[in-house]
Amino acid sequence: MRLRGLVRKEFFQVIRDPSSIAIALVMPVVLLILFGYGVSLDAKHIPIAIVLEDRGPDARSFVAEFQGTDYFDPLVVSDRPAAEELMTLRKVKAIVTIRQDFSRNLNTYPDASIQVIVDGTDANYGRLVQGYVAGAWGKWLEHVAQVRGRRIASPVQVQQRIWFNREVRSRNFLVPGLIAVIMTLIGALLTAMVMTREWERGTMEALLVTPIRMREIILSKLITYFILGISGMIVSVVMGIWLFNVPLRGSFIVLFATSSLFLLVALGMGLLISSVTRNQFVAGQIAIITTFLPAFLLSGFIFDIASMPIVVQQITRIIAARYFVAILQTVFLAGNVGSVIVPNSLALLIMGLVFFTLIRMKSKKRIE
C-alpha cells in the first residue's frame, strides 16, 4: 500500500515537471530525427573532377558511369592544373585522370589504366571515395567486357554478398545504436537529476521522517522511471521501423527483455550518482561524463571498438552501453542470435547486480 502511494506520488511529480516528460519522450524524437536525417556515414554526391584527356567514345562511356549514379557529382575539366586547383580549394574530393591513350590501350587491358588522386584530409572519407571510384571502374570494365564478348583478364573473380545490411545504409547501423544512447540518457540522467532535486527541495527529508523504508523509496522511483524509459524505448523503436525503415529481424520480445535489463542498469547508474551527490548540477555533470559520453564514444555506436587501441578496448568492457549496442544491432539487423545476445545480457545482468548492491550499501535512512 505504501509502495503504491509512493509510485502515485512519483507520477504526479512527473506530470508537474515537464522536463522529465521532455527527457523521456520528446528527446528521443528529436535525437532520432537529427541523427536519422542529419547524420550519415554514407558518402553520396561526392564532388570529383574528371580530367578527360581522351575524347573517344570509350572515355566518354566511362565518364557516364560516374554521371549515372547518386554517389558522384562529376565535374569534367580539360587539364590537370584546373583539377588540382579545385582540390586545393576543397571543391572536389578526388581527381580521376583519363589519359590520352586510354581508348587505344583498352584492348590491351590492364594497360588502359586511370589515375585517381583522393583528398586524404579525412582518412575515413578518403577511403570511402577510393573504394567507390574503384567500384565504378570495375563495374565499367565488366560492362565493356560483356559488350565485346570477352572476359576481363583477372586472376580472381569476386562474387560479393552483403549480409545483415544489404542496402549498406548507415542509418540501419546508427538508429539501433542511438536507442542505447537515448536509454542511457533517460535512465541515468533523469534518475540522477530527480533524486538530487528532491534533496535540494527538502522533500526527501520529509519522506525520511515517515515510516517508509528506504528500499520502498528507491523501488518507487525505479518503477516510475522504468515505465518512462520503456515508453521512450517504444517511441524510438516505432520511429526507427516506420520512419527510417530500419528492419527488425529479431523478436520484439527479445528486444523488450534486453531493453528492460539495460534500462535497469541505467537506472542503477543514475541512483548511484544521486547517492553520492545531492546537487542537481553536479549530478547532471557526473551523469553526462560517466554515462552519456562513454555510451556515445566507446560503445561501438559510431566508432568500431576493434579499431581502438588495446587499452581503450579494455576500458569499454566497463561501459554498459557497449553490450546493449551489440544486442540492438544484432536483433535489428541479424535476428535472435543467441551467441551474441546471451553473453552480452549476462554482462548487463552482472553490472546491474553490482550497481544495486552499491546503491543498497550507500542508501541509508538518515539525514547527513
mmCIF file of C-alpha atoms in Angstrom:
data_model
loop_
_atom_site.group_PDB
_atom_site.id
_atom_site.type_symbol
_atom_site.label_atom_id
_atom_site.label_comp_id
_atom_site.label_asym_id
_atom_site.label_seq_id
_atom_site.Cartn_x
_atom_site.Cartn_y
_atom_site.Cartn_z
ATOM 1 C CA MET A 1 0.000 0.000 0.000
ATOM 2 C CA ARG A 2 2.824 2.409 0.872
ATOM 3 C CA LEU A 3 4.691 1.496 -2.313
ATOM 4 C CA ARG A 4 1.601 2.140 -4.406
ATOM 5 C CA GLY A 5 1.206 5.543 -2.783
ATOM 6 C CA LEU A 6 4.848 6.397 -3.448
ATOM 7 C CA VAL A 7 4.568 5.386 -7.110
ATOM 8 C CA ARG A 8 1.462 7.517 -7.421
ATOM 9 C CA LYS A 9 3.346 10.458 -5.872
ATOM 10 C CA GLU A 10 6.174 9.980 -8.366
ATOM 11 C CA PHE A 11 3.781 10.032 -11.318
ATOM 12 C CA PHE A 12 2.143 13.230 -10.038
ATOM 13 C CA GLN A 13 5.609 14.731 -9.730
ATOM 14 C CA VAL A 14 6.442 13.716 -13.295
ATOM 15 C CA ILE A 15 3.218 15.298 -14.554
ATOM 16 C CA ARG A 16 4.014 18.527 -12.715
ATOM 17 C CA ASP A 17 7.578 18.540 -14.050
ATOM 18 C CA PRO A 18 7.580 18.949 -17.860
ATOM 19 C CA SER A 19 11.361 18.406 -18.042
ATOM 20 C CA SER A 20 11.008 14.741 -17.077
ATOM 21 C CA ILE A 21 8.465 14.119 -19.832
ATOM 22 C CA ALA A 22 10.657 16.043 -22.279
ATOM 23 C CA ILE A 23 13.705 13.900 -21.487
ATOM 24 C CA ALA A 24 11.763 10.639 -21.636
ATOM 25 C CA LEU A 25 9.518 11.221 -24.654
ATOM 26 C CA VAL A 26 10.472 14.383 -26.565
ATOM 27 C CA MET A 27 14.252 13.958 -26.519
ATOM 28 C CA PRO A 28 14.169 10.525 -28.252
ATOM 29 C CA VAL A 29 12.111 12.000 -31.090
ATOM 30 C CA VAL A 30 14.468 14.969 -31.507
ATOM 31 C CA LEU A 31 17.645 12.852 -31.386
ATOM 32 C CA LEU A 32 16.301 10.269 -33.811
ATOM 33 C CA ILE A 33 15.255 12.940 -36.302
ATOM 34 C CA LEU A 34 18.635 14.687 -36.009
ATOM 35 C CA PHE A 35 20.673 11.503 -36.383
ATOM 36 C CA GLY A 36 18.303 9.763 -38.775
ATOM 37 C CA TYR A 37 18.135 12.626 -41.246
ATOM 38 C CA GLY A 38 21.144 14.788 -40.370
ATOM 39 C CA VAL A 39 23.921 12.263 -39.715
ATOM 40 C CA SER A 40 25.006 9.767 -42.320
ATOM 41 C CA LEU A 41 28.154 7.717 -42.706
ATOM 42 C CA ASP A 42 27.268 7.053 -46.333
ATOM 43 C CA ALA A 43 29.243 9.015 -48.910
ATOM 44 C CA LYS A 44 26.899 10.259 -51.622
ATOM 45 C CA HIS A 45 27.049 13.057 -54.194
ATOM 46 C CA ILE A 46 30.846 13.134 -53.882
ATOM 47 C CA PRO A 47 32.263 16.037 -55.903
ATOM 48 C CA ILE A 48 35.041 14.761 -58.165
ATOM 49 C CA ALA A 49 36.983 16.299 -61.029
ATOM 50 C CA ILE A 50 37.473 14.211 -64.175
ATOM 51 C CA VAL A 51 40.423 15.195 -66.340
ATOM 52 C CA LEU A 52 39.285 14.000 -69.776
ATOM 53 C CA GLU A 53 42.389 13.945 -71.961
ATOM 54 C CA ASP A 54 40.903 11.246 -74.240
ATOM 55 C CA ARG A 55 37.736 12.353 -76.064
ATOM 56 C CA GLY A 56 36.980 8.965 -77.586
ATOM 57 C CA PRO A 57 33.688 7.060 -77.101
ATOM 58 C CA ASP A 58 35.211 4.665 -74.553
ATOM 59 C CA ALA A 59 36.417 7.513 -72.377
ATOM 60 C CA ARG A 60 33.052 9.263 -72.581
ATOM 61 C CA SER A 61 31.349 5.986 -71.723
ATOM 62 C CA PHE A 62 33.469 5.719 -68.578
ATOM 63 C CA VAL A 63 32.586 9.297 -67.596
ATOM 64 C CA ALA A 64 28.920 8.363 -67.963
ATOM 65 C CA GLU A 65 29.486 5.683 -65.290
ATOM 66 C CA PHE A 66 30.083 8.492 -62.786
ATOM 67 C CA GLN A 67 27.262 10.642 -64.094
ATOM 68 C CA GLY A 68 24.666 7.900 -63.808
ATOM 69 C CA THR A 69 24.957 7.311 -60.062
ATOM 70 C CA ASP A 70 23.984 9.151 -56.871
ATOM 71 C CA TYR A 71 27.410 8.532 -55.393
ATOM 72 C CA PHE A 72 29.229 11.115 -57.528
ATOM 73 C CA ASP A 73 28.799 14.681 -58.736
ATOM 74 C CA PRO A 74 31.429 14.697 -61.502
ATOM 75 C CA LEU A 75 32.892 17.861 -62.985
ATOM 76 C CA VAL A 76 34.729 17.372 -66.302
ATOM 77 C CA VAL A 77 37.775 19.612 -66.710
ATOM 78 C CA SER A 78 40.201 19.979 -69.594
ATOM 79 C CA ASP A 79 43.560 19.765 -67.815
ATOM 80 C CA ARG A 80 45.245 18.576 -64.638
ATOM 81 C CA PRO A 81 46.160 22.014 -63.150
ATOM 82 C CA ALA A 82 42.496 23.058 -63.150
ATOM 83 C CA ALA A 83 41.551 19.873 -61.295
ATOM 84 C CA GLU A 84 44.359 20.350 -58.755
ATOM 85 C CA GLU A 85 43.179 23.881 -58.067
ATOM 86 C CA LEU A 86 39.664 22.617 -57.418
ATOM 87 C CA MET A 87 41.003 20.078 -54.909
ATOM 88 C CA THR A 88 43.181 22.709 -53.226
ATOM 89 C CA LEU A 89 40.071 24.874 -52.798
ATOM 90 C CA ARG A 90 38.279 21.780 -51.357
ATOM 91 C CA LYS A 91 35.648 21.920 -54.094
ATOM 92 C CA VAL A 92 36.283 18.313 -55.138
ATOM 93 C CA LYS A 93 37.292 15.248 -53.131
ATOM 94 C CA ALA A 94 39.064 13.315 -55.882
ATOM 95 C CA ILE A 95 40.644 13.698 -59.313
ATOM 96 C CA VAL A 96 40.182 10.983 -61.938
ATOM 97 C CA THR A 97 42.510 11.343 -64.913
ATOM 98 C CA ILE A 98 41.658 9.571 -68.178
ATOM 99 C CA ARG A 99 44.835 9.691 -70.211
ATOM 100 C CA GLN A 100 45.135 10.366 -73.930
ATOM 101 C CA ASP A 101 45.966 6.755 -74.790
ATOM 102 C CA PHE A 102 43.044 5.337 -72.797
ATOM 103 C CA SER A 103 40.918 4.151 -75.732
ATOM 104 C CA ARG A 104 43.917 2.808 -77.642
ATOM 105 C CA ASN A 105 45.130 0.771 -74.668
ATOM 106 C CA LEU A 106 41.699 -0.513 -73.718
ATOM 107 C CA ASN A 107 42.135 -3.578 -75.936
ATOM 108 C CA THR A 108 45.346 -4.449 -74.095
ATOM 109 C CA TYR A 109 43.912 -4.376 -70.567
ATOM 110 C CA PRO A 110 45.331 -3.786 -67.947
ATOM 111 C CA ASP A 111 47.340 -1.134 -69.840
ATOM 112 C CA ALA A 112 44.204 1.025 -70.053
ATOM 113 C CA SER A 113 44.661 2.461 -66.578
ATOM 114 C CA ILE A 114 43.290 5.580 -64.942
ATOM 115 C CA GLN A 115 44.847 7.773 -62.281
ATOM 116 C CA VAL A 116 42.928 8.548 -59.094
ATOM 117 C CA ILE A 117 44.022 11.206 -56.610
ATOM 118 C CA VAL A 118 41.985 11.335 -53.399
ATOM 119 C CA ASP A 119 41.802 14.082 -50.778
ATOM 120 C CA GLY A 120 43.033 12.274 -47.668
ATOM 121 C CA THR A 121 42.350 15.075 -45.162
ATOM 122 C CA ASP A 122 39.573 12.924 -43.708
ATOM 123 C CA ALA A 123 41.134 9.465 -43.871
ATOM 124 C CA ASN A 124 37.876 7.511 -43.498
ATOM 125 C CA TYR A 125 36.068 9.587 -46.096
ATOM 126 C CA GLY A 126 39.087 9.315 -48.394
ATOM 127 C CA ARG A 127 38.997 5.514 -48.157
ATOM 128 C CA LEU A 128 35.295 5.548 -48.993
ATOM 129 C CA VAL A 129 35.896 7.719 -52.056
ATOM 130 C CA GLN A 130 38.754 5.485 -53.178
ATOM 131 C CA GLY A 131 36.592 2.400 -52.832
ATOM 132 C CA TYR A 132 33.690 3.971 -54.709
ATOM 133 C CA VAL A 133 35.917 5.005 -57.611
ATOM 134 C CA ALA A 134 37.440 1.535 -57.747
ATOM 135 C CA GLY A 135 33.933 0.068 -57.760
ATOM 136 C CA ALA A 136 32.833 2.309 -60.629
ATOM 137 C CA TRP A 137 35.981 1.352 -62.562
ATOM 138 C CA GLY A 138 35.415 -2.368 -62.039
ATOM 139 C CA LYS A 139 31.737 -2.132 -62.946
ATOM 140 C CA TRP A 140 32.531 -0.284 -66.161
ATOM 141 C CA LEU A 141 35.227 -2.800 -67.129
ATOM 142 C CA GLU A 142 32.775 -5.625 -66.587
ATOM 143 C CA HIS A 143 30.214 -3.876 -68.788
ATOM 144 C CA VAL A 144 32.800 -3.351 -71.558
ATOM 145 C CA ALA A 145 33.825 -6.999 -71.388
ATOM 146 C CA GLN A 146 30.212 -8.138 -71.760
ATOM 147 C CA VAL A 147 29.584 -5.816 -74.698
ATOM 148 C CA ARG A 148 32.713 -7.020 -76.501
ATOM 149 C CA GLY A 149 32.068 -10.648 -75.668
ATOM 150 C CA ARG A 150 35.241 -11.342 -73.724
ATOM 151 C CA ARG A 151 36.254 -11.889 -70.118
ATOM 152 C CA ILE A 152 38.261 -9.445 -68.086
ATOM 153 C CA ALA A 153 41.798 -10.693 -67.633
ATOM 154 C CA SER A 154 41.635 -11.029 -63.859
ATOM 155 C CA PRO A 155 43.051 -13.971 -61.850
ATOM 156 C CA VAL A 156 40.241 -13.765 -59.294
ATOM 157 C CA GLN A 157 36.536 -13.302 -59.924
ATOM 158 C CA VAL A 158 34.837 -11.783 -56.854
ATOM 159 C CA GLN A 159 31.183 -12.527 -56.143
ATOM 160 C CA GLN A 160 30.194 -10.045 -53.463
ATOM 161 C CA ARG A 161 27.408 -10.678 -50.947
ATOM 162 C CA ILE A 162 26.432 -8.304 -48.157
ATOM 163 C CA TRP A 163 24.761 -9.794 -45.110
ATOM 164 C CA PHE A 164 22.573 -8.119 -42.477
ATOM 165 C CA ASN A 165 22.570 -4.679 -44.126
ATOM 166 C CA ARG A 166 22.093 -5.414 -47.804
ATOM 167 C CA GLU A 167 21.359 -1.791 -48.685
ATOM 168 C CA VAL A 168 24.596 -0.692 -46.955
ATOM 169 C CA ARG A 169 22.685 2.139 -45.254
ATOM 170 C CA SER A 170 24.450 3.726 -42.286
ATOM 171 C CA ARG A 171 21.026 4.619 -40.911
ATOM 172 C CA ASN A 172 20.370 0.908 -40.279
ATOM 173 C CA PHE A 173 23.516 0.881 -38.161
ATOM 174 C CA LEU A 174 23.091 4.242 -36.418
ATOM 175 C CA VAL A 175 19.448 4.093 -35.319
ATOM 176 C CA PRO A 176 19.738 0.921 -33.169
ATOM 177 C CA GLY A 177 22.873 2.299 -31.527
ATOM 178 C CA LEU A 178 21.163 5.621 -30.909
ATOM 179 C CA ILE A 179 18.422 3.821 -28.979
ATOM 180 C CA ALA A 180 21.091 2.692 -26.495
ATOM 181 C CA VAL A 181 22.343 6.278 -26.107
ATOM 182 C CA ILE A 182 18.789 7.550 -25.621
ATOM 183 C CA MET A 183 18.004 4.948 -22.965
ATOM 184 C CA THR A 184 21.265 5.759 -21.197
ATOM 185 C CA LEU A 185 20.237 9.401 -21.007
ATOM 186 C CA ILE A 186 16.699 8.596 -19.876
ATOM 187 C CA GLY A 187 17.796 6.123 -17.235
ATOM 188 C CA ALA A 188 20.939 7.693 -15.777
ATOM 189 C CA LEU A 189 20.434 11.437 -16.300
ATOM 190 C CA LEU A 190 16.743 11.570 -15.449
ATOM 191 C CA THR A 191 17.025 9.460 -12.306
ATOM 192 C CA ALA A 192 20.134 11.249 -11.012
ATOM 193 C CA MET A 193 18.548 14.668 -11.531
ATOM 194 C CA VAL A 194 15.224 13.724 -9.940
ATOM 195 C CA MET A 195 16.745 12.259 -6.781
ATOM 196 C CA THR A 196 19.074 15.220 -6.219
ATOM 197 C CA ARG A 197 16.188 17.625 -6.887
ATOM 198 C CA GLU A 198 14.267 16.062 -4.013
ATOM 199 C CA TRP A 199 17.247 16.610 -1.720
ATOM 200 C CA GLU A 200 17.513 20.252 -2.815
ATOM 201 C CA ARG A 201 13.794 20.921 -2.319
ATOM 202 C CA GLY A 202 13.679 19.188 1.054
ATOM 203 C CA THR A 203 11.045 16.623 0.038
ATOM 204 C CA MET A 204 13.454 13.741 0.663
ATOM 205 C CA GLU A 205 13.892 14.771 4.288
ATOM 206 C CA ALA A 206 10.110 14.803 4.655
ATOM 207 C CA LEU A 207 9.985 11.209 3.394
ATOM 208 C CA LEU A 208 12.782 10.066 5.680
ATOM 209 C CA VAL A 209 10.908 11.052 8.843
ATOM 210 C CA THR A 210 7.972 8.805 7.872
ATOM 211 C CA PRO A 211 7.770 5.026 8.483
ATOM 212 C CA ILE A 212 8.555 4.465 4.792
ATOM 213 C CA ARG A 213 11.637 2.301 4.257
ATOM 214 C CA MET A 214 14.491 3.478 2.058
ATOM 215 C CA ARG A 215 14.124 0.494 -0.262
ATOM 216 C CA GLU A 216 10.483 1.472 -0.854
ATOM 217 C CA ILE A 217 11.549 4.973 -1.870
ATOM 218 C CA ILE A 218 14.126 3.567 -4.282
ATOM 219 C CA LEU A 219 11.704 0.981 -5.661
ATOM 220 C CA SER A 220 9.013 3.618 -6.277
ATOM 221 C CA LYS A 221 11.438 5.663 -8.336
ATOM 222 C CA LEU A 222 12.626 2.589 -10.223
ATOM 223 C CA ILE A 223 9.061 1.629 -11.169
ATOM 224 C CA THR A 224 8.105 5.160 -12.250
ATOM 225 C CA TYR A 225 11.162 5.897 -14.355
ATOM 226 C CA PHE A 226 11.301 2.367 -15.700
ATOM 227 C CA ILE A 227 7.855 2.954 -17.204
ATOM 228 C CA LEU A 228 9.017 6.311 -18.613
ATOM 229 C CA GLY A 229 12.158 4.746 -20.031
ATOM 230 C CA ILE A 230 10.323 1.864 -21.666
ATOM 231 C CA SER A 231 7.887 4.371 -23.171
ATOM 232 C CA GLY A 232 10.833 6.248 -24.664
ATOM 233 C CA MET A 233 12.256 2.969 -25.992
ATOM 234 C CA ILE A 234 8.962 2.056 -27.662
ATOM 235 C CA VAL A 235 8.755 5.507 -29.265
ATOM 236 C CA SER A 236 12.324 5.106 -30.552
ATOM 237 C CA VAL A 237 11.706 1.609 -31.953
ATOM 238 C CA VAL A 238 8.479 2.664 -33.680
ATOM 239 C CA MET A 239 10.225 5.657 -35.257
ATOM 240 C CA GLY A 240 13.187 3.515 -36.317
ATOM 241 C CA ILE A 241 10.972 0.935 -38.019
ATOM 242 C CA TRP A 242 8.262 3.092 -39.555
ATOM 243 C CA LEU A 243 10.004 6.411 -40.154
ATOM 244 C CA PHE A 244 13.544 5.289 -41.037
ATOM 245 C CA ASN A 245 12.697 1.825 -42.400
ATOM 246 C CA VAL A 246 15.229 0.051 -40.184
ATOM 247 C CA PRO A 247 14.478 -3.698 -40.311
ATOM 248 C CA LEU A 248 13.666 -5.561 -37.087
ATOM 249 C CA ARG A 249 14.639 -9.135 -37.922
ATOM 250 C CA GLY A 250 14.632 -10.405 -34.357
ATOM 251 C CA SER A 251 11.822 -10.875 -31.876
ATOM 252 C CA PHE A 252 10.219 -7.876 -30.205
ATOM 253 C CA ILE A 253 10.024 -9.951 -27.022
ATOM 254 C CA VAL A 254 13.810 -10.369 -27.021
ATOM 255 C CA LEU A 255 14.205 -6.658 -27.756
ATOM 256 C CA PHE A 256 11.860 -5.730 -24.910
ATOM 257 C CA ALA A 257 13.531 -8.103 -22.425
ATOM 258 C CA THR A 258 17.075 -6.939 -23.169
ATOM 259 C CA SER A 259 15.994 -3.284 -23.232
ATOM 260 C CA SER A 260 14.368 -3.721 -19.818
ATOM 261 C CA LEU A 261 17.582 -5.231 -18.479
ATOM 262 C CA PHE A 262 19.697 -2.390 -19.827
ATOM 263 C CA LEU A 263 17.247 0.219 -18.562
ATOM 264 C CA LEU A 264 17.532 -1.206 -15.051
ATOM 265 C CA VAL A 265 21.315 -0.894 -15.329
ATOM 266 C CA ALA A 266 20.970 2.732 -16.496
ATOM 267 C CA LEU A 267 18.549 3.485 -13.660
ATOM 268 C CA GLY A 268 21.012 1.900 -11.255
ATOM 269 C CA MET A 269 23.754 4.211 -12.539
ATOM 270 C CA GLY A 270 21.508 7.224 -12.007
ATOM 271 C CA LEU A 271 20.528 6.178 -8.490
ATOM 272 C CA LEU A 272 24.160 5.538 -7.602
ATOM 273 C CA ILE A 273 25.138 9.002 -8.839
ATOM 274 C CA SER A 274 22.338 10.555 -6.758
ATOM 275 C CA SER A 275 23.576 8.679 -3.687
ATOM 276 C CA VAL A 276 27.000 10.347 -3.821
ATOM 277 C CA THR A 277 25.852 13.909 -4.574
ATOM 278 C CA ARG A 278 22.825 15.997 -3.660
ATOM 279 C CA ASN A 279 23.286 18.832 -6.127
ATOM 280 C CA GLN A 280 21.434 18.777 -9.463
ATOM 281 C CA PHE A 281 24.179 20.494 -11.426
ATOM 282 C CA VAL A 282 26.902 18.189 -10.115
ATOM 283 C CA ALA A 283 24.713 15.118 -10.647
ATOM 284 C CA GLY A 284 23.997 16.176 -14.226
ATOM 285 C CA GLN A 285 27.675 16.702 -14.997
ATOM 286 C CA ILE A 286 28.643 13.352 -13.487
ATOM 287 C CA ALA A 287 25.865 11.593 -15.411
ATOM 288 C CA ILE A 288 26.964 13.114 -18.722
ATOM 289 C CA ILE A 289 30.661 12.364 -18.167
ATOM 290 C CA THR A 290 30.250 8.824 -16.825
ATOM 291 C CA THR A 291 27.264 7.581 -18.827
ATOM 292 C CA PHE A 292 26.374 9.640 -21.923
ATOM 293 C CA LEU A 293 29.858 10.361 -23.304
ATOM 294 C CA PRO A 294 31.105 6.757 -22.862
ATOM 295 C CA ALA A 295 27.870 5.480 -24.418
ATOM 296 C CA PHE A 296 28.366 7.813 -27.379
ATOM 297 C CA LEU A 297 32.096 7.325 -27.934
ATOM 298 C CA LEU A 298 33.066 3.923 -26.521
ATOM 299 C CA SER A 299 30.052 1.686 -27.105
ATOM 300 C CA GLY A 300 30.566 0.907 -30.786
ATOM 301 C CA PHE A 301 27.638 3.179 -31.645
ATOM 302 C CA ILE A 302 29.729 5.105 -34.181
ATOM 303 C CA PHE A 303 33.359 4.049 -33.725
ATOM 304 C CA ASP A 304 34.340 0.401 -34.163
ATOM 305 C CA ILE A 305 35.712 -0.973 -30.887
ATOM 306 C CA ALA A 306 38.078 -3.363 -32.670
ATOM 307 C CA SER A 307 39.793 -0.361 -34.282
ATOM 308 C CA MET A 308 40.516 1.288 -30.939
ATOM 309 C CA PRO A 309 43.812 0.917 -29.052
ATOM 310 C CA ILE A 310 44.026 -2.141 -26.792
ATOM 311 C CA VAL A 311 43.885 -0.037 -23.631
ATOM 312 C CA VAL A 312 40.709 1.716 -24.773
ATOM 313 C CA GLN A 313 39.178 -1.623 -25.796
ATOM 314 C CA GLN A 314 39.662 -2.859 -22.234
ATOM 315 C CA ILE A 315 38.054 0.302 -20.852
ATOM 316 C CA THR A 316 34.952 -0.313 -22.998
ATOM 317 C CA ARG A 317 34.340 -3.527 -21.050
ATOM 318 C CA ILE A 318 33.003 -1.480 -18.133
ATOM 319 C CA ILE A 319 30.668 0.535 -20.390
ATOM 320 C CA ALA A 320 27.166 -0.940 -20.167
ATOM 321 C CA ALA A 321 26.087 0.617 -23.470
ATOM 322 C CA ARG A 322 28.733 -1.442 -25.282
ATOM 323 C CA TYR A 323 26.845 -4.645 -24.560
ATOM 324 C CA PHE A 324 23.445 -3.169 -25.328
ATOM 325 C CA VAL A 325 24.589 -1.712 -28.664
ATOM 326 C CA ALA A 326 25.823 -5.173 -29.684
ATOM 327 C CA ILE A 327 22.458 -6.657 -28.727
ATOM 328 C CA LEU A 328 20.448 -3.984 -30.544
ATOM 329 C CA GLN A 329 22.413 -4.158 -33.778
ATOM 330 C CA THR A 330 22.125 -7.954 -33.741
ATOM 331 C CA VAL A 331 18.384 -8.060 -33.002
ATOM 332 C CA PHE A 332 17.589 -5.395 -35.584
ATOM 333 C CA LEU A 333 19.863 -6.487 -38.429
ATOM 334 C CA ALA A 334 20.659 -10.179 -37.888
ATOM 335 C CA GLY A 335 17.882 -11.588 -35.705
ATOM 336 C CA ASN A 336 17.846 -13.597 -32.482
ATOM 337 C CA VAL A 337 21.484 -14.691 -32.459
ATOM 338 C CA GLY A 338 21.850 -16.335 -29.054
ATOM 339 C CA SER A 339 25.646 -16.448 -29.142
ATOM 340 C CA VAL A 340 25.636 -12.635 -29.188
ATOM 341 C CA ILE A 341 22.558 -11.837 -27.110
ATOM 342 C CA VAL A 342 23.146 -14.199 -24.175
ATOM 343 C CA PRO A 343 26.762 -13.228 -23.261
ATOM 344 C CA ASN A 344 26.010 -9.515 -23.548
ATOM 345 C CA SER A 345 22.834 -9.890 -21.491
ATOM 346 C CA LEU A 346 24.795 -11.727 -18.793
ATOM 347 C CA ALA A 347 27.315 -8.878 -18.726
ATOM 348 C CA LEU A 348 24.450 -6.390 -18.245
ATOM 349 C CA LEU A 349 22.961 -8.566 -15.503
ATOM 350 C CA ILE A 350 26.269 -8.633 -13.610
ATOM 351 C CA MET A 351 26.650 -4.863 -13.943
ATOM 352 C CA GLY A 352 23.100 -4.352 -12.698
ATOM 353 C CA LEU A 353 23.745 -6.513 -9.632
ATOM 354 C CA VAL A 354 26.913 -4.545 -8.882
ATOM 355 C CA PHE A 355 25.143 -1.178 -9.172
ATOM 356 C CA PHE A 356 22.188 -2.151 -6.999
ATOM 357 C CA THR A 357 24.481 -3.700 -4.388
ATOM 358 C CA LEU A 358 26.353 -0.401 -4.177
ATOM 359 C CA ILE A 359 23.065 1.518 -4.013
ATOM 360 C CA ARG A 360 21.919 -0.702 -1.159
ATOM 361 C CA MET A 361 25.155 -0.045 0.709
ATOM 362 C CA LYS A 362 25.039 3.718 0.141
ATOM 363 C CA SER A 363 21.337 4.302 0.721
ATOM 364 C CA LYS A 364 20.661 4.686 4.433
ATOM 365 C CA LYS A 365 17.598 6.206 6.037
ATOM 366 C CA ARG A 366 19.376 9.076 7.706
ATOM 367 C CA ILE A 367 19.864 12.786 7.127
ATOM 368 C CA GLU A 368 23.522 13.758 6.918
#
